[in-house]
Amino acid sequence: MRLLADDEIARQLAGLPGWRRDGDSLTAVIEAPGFPAAIALVDAVAEEAERLNHHPDIDIRWRTTRWRLSSHDAGGITQLDIELAHRIVECADAVGARVAG
């Protein structure tokens, strides 16, 4: 998978409110209504990640989840990271969670 250029990343992040670039990664904080919803979100994203064979770094603190996406084998951000970010947002919406910021 090809690394995205800086302008491509910026353009695509415009369609992902709350997601930010942090070096060679995309990051977001997603607040769920409660702990069970946070776990449901992680479980739903796990299914999507398996389908894409692309797995995020996830930190769970009660109802707050922190996400980091990077294509480690490519050495940075690829279209796969953008696609997974969109799917994470869809999963968040489905459990009543919202991207912070």
mmCIF file of C-alpha atoms in Angstrom:
data_model
loop_
_atom_site.group_PDB
_atom_site.id
_atom_site.type_symbol
_atom_site.label_atom_id
_atom_site.label_comp_id
_atom_site.label_asym_id
_atom_site.label_seq_id
_atom_site.Cartn_x
_atom_site.Cartn_y
_atom_site.Cartn_z
ATOM 1 C CA MET A 1 0.000 0.000 0.000
ATOM 2 C CA ARG A 2 1.288 3.441 -0.939
ATOM 3 C CA LEU A 3 1.927 6.143 1.643
ATOM 4 C CA LEU A 4 -0.381 9.134 1.310
ATOM 5 C CA ALA A 5 1.116 12.568 0.631
ATOM 6 C CA ASP A 6 0.630 15.303 3.225
ATOM 7 C CA ASP A 7 -1.987 17.110 1.120
ATOM 8 C CA GLU A 8 -3.932 13.866 0.590
ATOM 9 C CA ILE A 9 -3.971 13.216 4.331
ATOM 10 C CA ALA A 10 -5.118 16.769 5.111
ATOM 11 C CA ARG A 11 -7.876 16.591 2.476
ATOM 12 C CA GLN A 12 -9.183 13.270 3.730
ATOM 13 C CA LEU A 13 -9.017 14.291 7.399
ATOM 14 C CA ALA A 14 -11.401 17.131 6.529
ATOM 15 C CA GLY A 15 -14.040 14.415 6.106
ATOM 16 C CA LEU A 16 -13.216 12.849 9.484
ATOM 17 C CA PRO A 17 -14.088 15.425 12.171
ATOM 18 C CA GLY A 18 -12.179 14.863 15.402
ATOM 19 C CA TRP A 19 -9.456 12.767 13.764
ATOM 20 C CA ARG A 20 -5.974 14.251 13.737
ATOM 21 C CA ARG A 21 -2.588 13.476 12.328
ATOM 22 C CA ASP A 22 0.107 12.708 14.866
ATOM 23 C CA GLY A 23 3.319 12.097 12.935
ATOM 24 C CA ASP A 24 2.894 8.864 11.000
ATOM 25 C CA SER A 25 -0.465 8.035 12.613
ATOM 26 C CA LEU A 26 -4.088 9.110 12.678
ATOM 27 C CA THR A 27 -5.570 9.532 16.146
ATOM 28 C CA ALA A 28 -8.985 10.119 17.697
ATOM 29 C CA VAL A 29 -10.667 10.045 21.071
ATOM 30 C CA ILE A 30 -14.174 8.579 21.102
ATOM 31 C CA GLU A 31 -16.518 8.949 24.066
ATOM 32 C CA ALA A 32 -19.141 6.234 24.526
ATOM 33 C CA PRO A 33 -22.275 6.619 26.683
ATOM 34 C CA GLY A 34 -20.874 4.063 29.156
ATOM 35 C CA PHE A 35 -18.423 1.224 29.593
ATOM 36 C CA PRO A 36 -20.583 -1.448 27.904
ATOM 37 C CA ALA A 37 -20.967 0.805 24.843
ATOM 38 C CA ALA A 38 -17.200 1.392 24.760
ATOM 39 C CA ILE A 39 -16.615 -2.359 24.760
ATOM 40 C CA ALA A 40 -19.304 -2.827 22.073
ATOM 41 C CA LEU A 41 -17.508 -0.213 19.973
ATOM 42 C CA VAL A 42 -14.180 -2.011 20.317
ATOM 43 C CA ASP A 43 -15.852 -5.327 19.469
ATOM 44 C CA ALA A 44 -17.520 -3.871 16.349
ATOM 45 C CA VAL A 45 -14.252 -2.307 15.207
ATOM 46 C CA ALA A 46 -12.474 -5.622 15.778
ATOM 47 C CA GLU A 47 -14.788 -7.203 13.184
ATOM 48 C CA GLU A 48 -14.062 -4.412 10.677
ATOM 49 C CA ALA A 49 -10.327 -4.607 11.374
ATOM 50 C CA GLU A 50 -10.360 -8.328 10.686
ATOM 51 C CA ARG A 51 -12.187 -7.763 7.393
ATOM 52 C CA LEU A 52 -9.554 -5.226 6.350
ATOM 53 C CA ASN A 53 -6.664 -7.162 7.929
ATOM 54 C CA HIS A 54 -5.650 -3.822 9.470
ATOM 55 C CA HIS A 55 -5.630 -3.445 13.231
ATOM 56 C CA PRO A 56 -5.705 -0.234 15.281
ATOM 57 C CA ASP A 57 -3.976 0.508 18.558
ATOM 58 C CA ILE A 58 -6.748 0.998 21.143
ATOM 59 C CA ASP A 59 -6.725 2.322 24.691
ATOM 60 C CA ILE A 60 -9.900 1.965 26.795
ATOM 61 C CA ARG A 61 -10.461 3.995 29.967
ATOM 62 C CA TRP A 62 -14.006 3.483 31.246
ATOM 63 C CA ARG A 63 -16.117 5.089 28.470
ATOM 64 C CA THR A 64 -13.245 6.838 26.683
ATOM 65 C CA THR A 65 -11.469 5.070 23.847
ATOM 66 C CA ARG A 66 -8.327 6.339 22.159
ATOM 67 C CA TRP A 67 -7.471 5.169 18.656
ATOM 68 C CA ARG A 68 -4.219 5.217 16.702
ATOM 69 C CA LEU A 69 -4.011 4.068 13.088
ATOM 70 C CA SER A 70 -0.846 3.576 11.078
ATOM 71 C CA SER A 71 0.261 1.236 8.333
ATOM 72 C CA HIS A 72 3.413 0.042 10.061
ATOM 73 C CA ASP A 73 4.513 -2.130 7.151
ATOM 74 C CA ALA A 74 4.346 0.907 4.824
ATOM 75 C CA GLY A 75 5.926 3.241 7.366
ATOM 76 C CA GLY A 76 3.102 5.740 7.738
ATOM 77 C CA ILE A 77 -0.432 6.620 6.720
ATOM 78 C CA THR A 78 -2.115 4.856 3.803
ATOM 79 C CA GLN A 79 -5.613 4.764 2.366
ATOM 80 C CA LEU A 80 -6.255 1.741 4.569
ATOM 81 C CA ASP A 81 -5.914 3.960 7.660
ATOM 82 C CA ILE A 82 -8.416 6.435 6.217
ATOM 83 C CA GLU A 83 -10.851 3.630 5.407
ATOM 84 C CA LEU A 84 -10.563 2.138 8.887
ATOM 85 C CA ALA A 85 -11.097 5.579 10.470
ATOM 86 C CA HIS A 86 -14.368 5.923 8.530
ATOM 87 C CA ARG A 87 -15.459 2.462 9.661
ATOM 88 C CA ILE A 88 -14.605 3.311 13.277
ATOM 89 C CA VAL A 89 -16.823 6.400 13.031
ATOM 90 C CA GLU A 90 -19.666 4.254 11.648
ATOM 91 C CA CYS A 91 -19.246 1.767 14.503
ATOM 92 C CA ALA A 92 -19.188 4.632 17.012
ATOM 93 C CA ASP A 93 -22.419 6.038 15.610
ATOM 94 C CA ALA A 94 -24.046 2.603 15.877
ATOM 95 C CA VAL A 95 -23.362 2.391 19.651
ATOM 96 C CA GLY A 96 -24.178 6.040 20.395
ATOM 97 C CA ALA A 97 -20.534 7.077 20.812
ATOM 98 C CA ARG A 98 -19.083 10.320 19.458
ATOM 99 C CA VAL A 99 -15.659 11.419 18.314
ATOM 100 C CA ALA A 100 -14.408 14.066 20.760
ATOM 101 C CA GLY A 101 -13.106 17.404 19.610
#
